[in-house]
PDB file of C-alpha atoms in Angstrom:
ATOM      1  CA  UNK A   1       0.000   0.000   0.000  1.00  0.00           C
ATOM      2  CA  UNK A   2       1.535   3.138  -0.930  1.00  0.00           C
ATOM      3  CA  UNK A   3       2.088   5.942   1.505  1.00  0.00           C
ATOM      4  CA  UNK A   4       0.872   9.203   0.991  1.00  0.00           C
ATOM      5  CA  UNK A   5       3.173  12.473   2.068  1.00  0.00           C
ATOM      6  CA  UNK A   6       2.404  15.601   3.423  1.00  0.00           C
ATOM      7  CA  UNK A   7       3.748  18.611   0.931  1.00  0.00           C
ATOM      8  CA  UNK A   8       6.422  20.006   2.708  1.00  0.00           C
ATOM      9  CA  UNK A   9       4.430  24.035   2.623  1.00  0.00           C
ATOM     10  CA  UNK A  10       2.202  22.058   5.199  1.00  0.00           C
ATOM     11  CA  UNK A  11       5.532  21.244   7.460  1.00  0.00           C
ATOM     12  CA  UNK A  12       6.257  24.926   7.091  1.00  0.00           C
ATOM     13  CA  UNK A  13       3.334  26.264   7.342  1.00  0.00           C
ATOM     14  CA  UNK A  14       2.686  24.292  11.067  1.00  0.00           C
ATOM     15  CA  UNK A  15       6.240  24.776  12.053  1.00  0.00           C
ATOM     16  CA  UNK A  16       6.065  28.885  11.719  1.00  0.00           C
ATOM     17  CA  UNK A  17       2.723  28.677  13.435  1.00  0.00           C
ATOM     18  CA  UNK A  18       4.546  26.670  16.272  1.00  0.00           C
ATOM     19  CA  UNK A  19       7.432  29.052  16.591  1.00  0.00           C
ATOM     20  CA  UNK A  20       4.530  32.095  16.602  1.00  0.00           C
ATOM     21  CA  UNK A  21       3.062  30.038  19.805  1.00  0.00           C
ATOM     22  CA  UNK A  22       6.495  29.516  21.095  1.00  0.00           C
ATOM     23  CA  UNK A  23       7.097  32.934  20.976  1.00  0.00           C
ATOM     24  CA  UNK A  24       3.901  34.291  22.532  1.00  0.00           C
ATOM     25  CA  UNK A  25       3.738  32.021  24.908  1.00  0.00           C
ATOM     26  CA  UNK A  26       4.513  33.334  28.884  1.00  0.00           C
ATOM     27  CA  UNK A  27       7.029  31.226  29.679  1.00  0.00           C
ATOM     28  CA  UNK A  28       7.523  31.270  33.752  1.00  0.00           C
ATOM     29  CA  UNK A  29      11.158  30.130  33.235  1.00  0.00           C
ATOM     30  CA  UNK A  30      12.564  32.736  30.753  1.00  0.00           C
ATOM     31  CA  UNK A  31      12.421  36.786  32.085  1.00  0.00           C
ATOM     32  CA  UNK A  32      10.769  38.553  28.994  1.00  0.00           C
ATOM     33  CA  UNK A  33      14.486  39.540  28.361  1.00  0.00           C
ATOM     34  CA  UNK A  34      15.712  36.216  27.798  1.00  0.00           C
ATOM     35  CA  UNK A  35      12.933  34.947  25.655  1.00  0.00           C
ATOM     36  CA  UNK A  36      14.288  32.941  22.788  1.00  0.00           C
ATOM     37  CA  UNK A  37      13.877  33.850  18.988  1.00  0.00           C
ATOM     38  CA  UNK A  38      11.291  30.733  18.017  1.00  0.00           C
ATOM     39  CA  UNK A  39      10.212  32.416  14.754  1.00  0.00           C
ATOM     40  CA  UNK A  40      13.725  33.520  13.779  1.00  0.00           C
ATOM     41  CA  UNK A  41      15.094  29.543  14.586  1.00  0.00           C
ATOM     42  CA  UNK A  42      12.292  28.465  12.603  1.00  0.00           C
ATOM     43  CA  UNK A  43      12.623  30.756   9.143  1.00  0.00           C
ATOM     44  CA  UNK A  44      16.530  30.121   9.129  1.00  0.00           C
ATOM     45  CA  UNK A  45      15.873  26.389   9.102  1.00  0.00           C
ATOM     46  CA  UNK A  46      13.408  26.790   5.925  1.00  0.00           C
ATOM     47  CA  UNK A  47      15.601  28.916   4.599  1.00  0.00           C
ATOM     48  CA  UNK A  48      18.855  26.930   4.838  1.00  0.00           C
ATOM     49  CA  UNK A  49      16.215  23.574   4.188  1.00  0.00           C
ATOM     50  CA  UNK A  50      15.019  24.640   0.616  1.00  0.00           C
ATOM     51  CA  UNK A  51      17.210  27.856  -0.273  1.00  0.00           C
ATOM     52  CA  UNK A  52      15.424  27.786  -3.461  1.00  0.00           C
ATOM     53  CA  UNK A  53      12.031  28.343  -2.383  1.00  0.00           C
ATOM     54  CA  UNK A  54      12.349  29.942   0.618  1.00  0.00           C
ATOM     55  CA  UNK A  55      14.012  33.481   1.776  1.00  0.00           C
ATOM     56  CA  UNK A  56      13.788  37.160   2.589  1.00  0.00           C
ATOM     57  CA  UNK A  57      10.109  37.398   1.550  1.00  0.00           C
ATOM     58  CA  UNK A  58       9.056  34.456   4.032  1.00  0.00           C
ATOM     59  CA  UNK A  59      11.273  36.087   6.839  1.00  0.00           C
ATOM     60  CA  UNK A  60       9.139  39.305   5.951  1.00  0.00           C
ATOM     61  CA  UNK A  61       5.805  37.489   6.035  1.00  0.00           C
ATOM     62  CA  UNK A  62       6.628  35.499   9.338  1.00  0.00           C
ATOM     63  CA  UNK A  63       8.204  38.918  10.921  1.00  0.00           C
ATOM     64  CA  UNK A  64       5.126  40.629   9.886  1.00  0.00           C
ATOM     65  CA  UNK A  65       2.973  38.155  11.307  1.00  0.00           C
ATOM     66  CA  UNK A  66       4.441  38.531  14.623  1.00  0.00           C
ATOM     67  CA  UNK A  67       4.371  42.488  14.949  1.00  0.00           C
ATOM     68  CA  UNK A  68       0.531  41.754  14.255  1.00  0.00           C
ATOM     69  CA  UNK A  69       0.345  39.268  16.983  1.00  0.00           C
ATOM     70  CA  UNK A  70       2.595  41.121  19.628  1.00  0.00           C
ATOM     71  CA  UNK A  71       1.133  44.546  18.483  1.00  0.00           C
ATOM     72  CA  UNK A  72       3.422  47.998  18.893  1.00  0.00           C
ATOM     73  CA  UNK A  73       5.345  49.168  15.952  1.00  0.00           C
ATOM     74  CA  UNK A  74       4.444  47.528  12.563  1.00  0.00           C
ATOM     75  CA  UNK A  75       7.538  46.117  11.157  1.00  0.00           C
ATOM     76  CA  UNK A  76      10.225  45.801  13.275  1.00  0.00           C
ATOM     77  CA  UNK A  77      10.367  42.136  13.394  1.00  0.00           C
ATOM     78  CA  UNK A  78       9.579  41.930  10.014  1.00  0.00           C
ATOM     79  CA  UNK A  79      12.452  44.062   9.408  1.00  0.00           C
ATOM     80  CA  UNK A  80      14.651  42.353  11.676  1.00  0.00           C
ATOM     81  CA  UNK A  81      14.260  38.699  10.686  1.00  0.00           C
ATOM     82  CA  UNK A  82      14.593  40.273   6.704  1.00  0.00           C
ATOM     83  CA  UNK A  83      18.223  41.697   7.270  1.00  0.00           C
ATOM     84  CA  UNK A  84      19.002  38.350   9.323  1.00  0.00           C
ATOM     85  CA  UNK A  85      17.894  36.274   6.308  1.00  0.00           C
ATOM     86  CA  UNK A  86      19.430  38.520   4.222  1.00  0.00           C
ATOM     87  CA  UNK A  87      22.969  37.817   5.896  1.00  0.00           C
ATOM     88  CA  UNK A  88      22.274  34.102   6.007  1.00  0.00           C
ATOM     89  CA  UNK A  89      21.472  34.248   2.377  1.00  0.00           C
ATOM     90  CA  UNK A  90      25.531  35.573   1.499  1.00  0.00           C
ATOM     91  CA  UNK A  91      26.605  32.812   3.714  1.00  0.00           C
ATOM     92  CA  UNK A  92      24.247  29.809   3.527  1.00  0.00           C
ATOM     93  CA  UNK A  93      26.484  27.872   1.217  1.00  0.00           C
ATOM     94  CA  UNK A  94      29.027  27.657   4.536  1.00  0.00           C
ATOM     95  CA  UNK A  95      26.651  26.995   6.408  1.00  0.00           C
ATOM     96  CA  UNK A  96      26.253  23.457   5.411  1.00  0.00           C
ATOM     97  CA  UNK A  97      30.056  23.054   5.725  1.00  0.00           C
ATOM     98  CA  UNK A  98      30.501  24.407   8.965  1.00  0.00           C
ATOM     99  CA  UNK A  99      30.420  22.605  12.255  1.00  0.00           C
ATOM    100  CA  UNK A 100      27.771  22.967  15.043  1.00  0.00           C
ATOM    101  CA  UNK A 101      30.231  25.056  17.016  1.00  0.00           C
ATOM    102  CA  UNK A 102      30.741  28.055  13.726  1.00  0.00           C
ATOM    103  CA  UNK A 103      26.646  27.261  12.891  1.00  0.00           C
ATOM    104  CA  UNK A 104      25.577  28.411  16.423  1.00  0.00           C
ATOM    105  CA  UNK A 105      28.182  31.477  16.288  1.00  0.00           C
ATOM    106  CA  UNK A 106      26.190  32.550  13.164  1.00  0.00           C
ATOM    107  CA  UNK A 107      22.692  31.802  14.572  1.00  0.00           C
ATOM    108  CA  UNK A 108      24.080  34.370  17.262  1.00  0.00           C
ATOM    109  CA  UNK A 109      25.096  36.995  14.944  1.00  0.00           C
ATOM    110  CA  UNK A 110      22.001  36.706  13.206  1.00  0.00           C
ATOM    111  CA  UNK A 111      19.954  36.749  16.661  1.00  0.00           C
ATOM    112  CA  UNK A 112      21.951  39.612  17.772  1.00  0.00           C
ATOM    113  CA  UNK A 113      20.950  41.609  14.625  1.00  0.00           C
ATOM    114  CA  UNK A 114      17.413  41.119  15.062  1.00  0.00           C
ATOM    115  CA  UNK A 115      17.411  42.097  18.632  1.00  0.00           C
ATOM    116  CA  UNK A 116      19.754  45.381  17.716  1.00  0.00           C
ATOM    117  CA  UNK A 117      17.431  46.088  14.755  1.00  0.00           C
ATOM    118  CA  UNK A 118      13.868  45.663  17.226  1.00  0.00           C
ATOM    119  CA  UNK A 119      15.977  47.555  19.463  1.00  0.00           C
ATOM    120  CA  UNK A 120      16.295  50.809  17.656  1.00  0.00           C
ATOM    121  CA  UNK A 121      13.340  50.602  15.945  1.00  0.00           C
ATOM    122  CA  UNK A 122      11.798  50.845  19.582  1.00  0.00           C
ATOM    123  CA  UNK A 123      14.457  53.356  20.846  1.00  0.00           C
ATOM    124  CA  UNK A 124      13.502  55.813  17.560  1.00  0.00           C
ATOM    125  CA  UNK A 125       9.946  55.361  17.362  1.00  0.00           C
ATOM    126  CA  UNK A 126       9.105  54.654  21.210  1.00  0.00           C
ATOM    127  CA  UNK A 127      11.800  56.268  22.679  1.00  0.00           C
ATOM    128  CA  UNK A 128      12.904  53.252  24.670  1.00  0.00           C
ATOM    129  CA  UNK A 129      15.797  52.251  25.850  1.00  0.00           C
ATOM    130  CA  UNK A 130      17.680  48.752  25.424  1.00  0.00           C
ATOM    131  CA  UNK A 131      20.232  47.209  27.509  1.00  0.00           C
ATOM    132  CA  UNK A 132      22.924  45.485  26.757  1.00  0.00           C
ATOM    133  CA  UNK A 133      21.064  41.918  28.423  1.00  0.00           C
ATOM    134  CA  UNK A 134      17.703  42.055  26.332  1.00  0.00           C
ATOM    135  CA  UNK A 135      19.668  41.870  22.692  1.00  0.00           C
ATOM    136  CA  UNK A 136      22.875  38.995  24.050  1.00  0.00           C
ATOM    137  CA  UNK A 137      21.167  36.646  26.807  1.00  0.00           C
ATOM    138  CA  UNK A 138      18.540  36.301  24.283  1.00  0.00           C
ATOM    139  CA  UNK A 139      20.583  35.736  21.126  1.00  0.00           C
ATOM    140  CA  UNK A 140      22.971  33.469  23.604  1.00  0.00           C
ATOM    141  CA  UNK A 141      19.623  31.211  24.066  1.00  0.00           C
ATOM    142  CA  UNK A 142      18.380  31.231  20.868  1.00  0.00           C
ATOM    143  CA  UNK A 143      22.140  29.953  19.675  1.00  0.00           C
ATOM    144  CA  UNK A 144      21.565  27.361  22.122  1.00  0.00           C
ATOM    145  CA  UNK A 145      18.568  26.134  21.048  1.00  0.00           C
ATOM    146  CA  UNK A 146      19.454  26.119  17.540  1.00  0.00           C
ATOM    147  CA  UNK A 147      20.479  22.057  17.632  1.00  0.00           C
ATOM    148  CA  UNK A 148      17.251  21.294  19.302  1.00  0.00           C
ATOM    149  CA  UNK A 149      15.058  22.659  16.987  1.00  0.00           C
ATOM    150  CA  UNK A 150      16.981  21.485  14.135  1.00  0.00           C
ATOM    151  CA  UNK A 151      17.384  18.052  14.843  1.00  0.00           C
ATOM    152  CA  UNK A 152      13.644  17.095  15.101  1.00  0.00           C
ATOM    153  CA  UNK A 153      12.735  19.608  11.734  1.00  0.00           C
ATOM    154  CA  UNK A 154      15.631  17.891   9.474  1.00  0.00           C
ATOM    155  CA  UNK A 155      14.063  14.157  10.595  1.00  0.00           C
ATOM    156  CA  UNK A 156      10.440  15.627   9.219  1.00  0.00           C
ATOM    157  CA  UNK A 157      12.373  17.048   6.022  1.00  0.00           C
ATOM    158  CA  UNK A 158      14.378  13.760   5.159  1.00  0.00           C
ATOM    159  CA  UNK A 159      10.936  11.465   5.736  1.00  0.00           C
ATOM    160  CA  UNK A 160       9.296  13.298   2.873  1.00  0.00           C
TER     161      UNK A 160
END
């Protein structure tokens, strides 16, 4: 009997709405400041999965779609998780080379660019100030949590 597979836009499609839950979620063990970047983890494993079909515009979407859940300034996530596809775009070919070690220093950079890009956005248009914790404890976790989000997505990706 032949086995019929889910399209993968179904696996992406449930795995962004995951990482929107994950990331609206009130988790009693994180501070607000050292919430992890769900969404972001979640768009740079789509985006390094199927480079082809997937990249800035579906960082934009999935950004946008969490300044309309969260509410405040329309745009800055969408804006932040574009420029950190954008710079795993120019690199995603090393990427795949690199070890865990150098691919959770990058997931850091790019976490630390979202947070500094959120950041000003809220320090221009809100007039709110950032420290230096809310952009690196976060980025440090969501670094962390890279292989354990990864693992579990590539065995989906490989069964199809």
């Amino acid at each position: 009997m032949s086995q019929t597979r889910i399209p993968v836009n179904f696996w992406v499609l449930c795995s962004l709405v995951l990482g929107l839950l994950m990331e609206i979620y009130p988790w009693s063990v994180f501070d607000y400041s050292w919430q992890p970047q769900w969404l972001l983890l979640v768009v740079v494993f789509w985006v390094l999965c199927r480079p082809s079909e997937y990249g800035v515009v579906l960082g934009f979407f999935a950004g946008l779609l969490l300044d309309i859940v969260l509410g405040g300034v329309m745009g800055r996530y969408a804006l932040g998780i574009c420029l950190s596809v954008y710079l795993l775009k120019a690199v995603q070919k090393r990427f795949h080379y690199a070890t865990v070690l150098h691919q959770l220093a990058l997931v850091f950079v790019l976490a630390v660019v979202n947070s500094l890009v959120t950041g000003a956005i809220d320090m221009w248009v809100l007039d709110v100030t950032a420290s230096g914790r809310s952009v690196f404890l976060p980025a440090l976790l969501t670094a962390c949590l890279w292989p354990l989000v990864q693992l579990p997505m590539r065995r989906v990706v490989s069964e199809e």
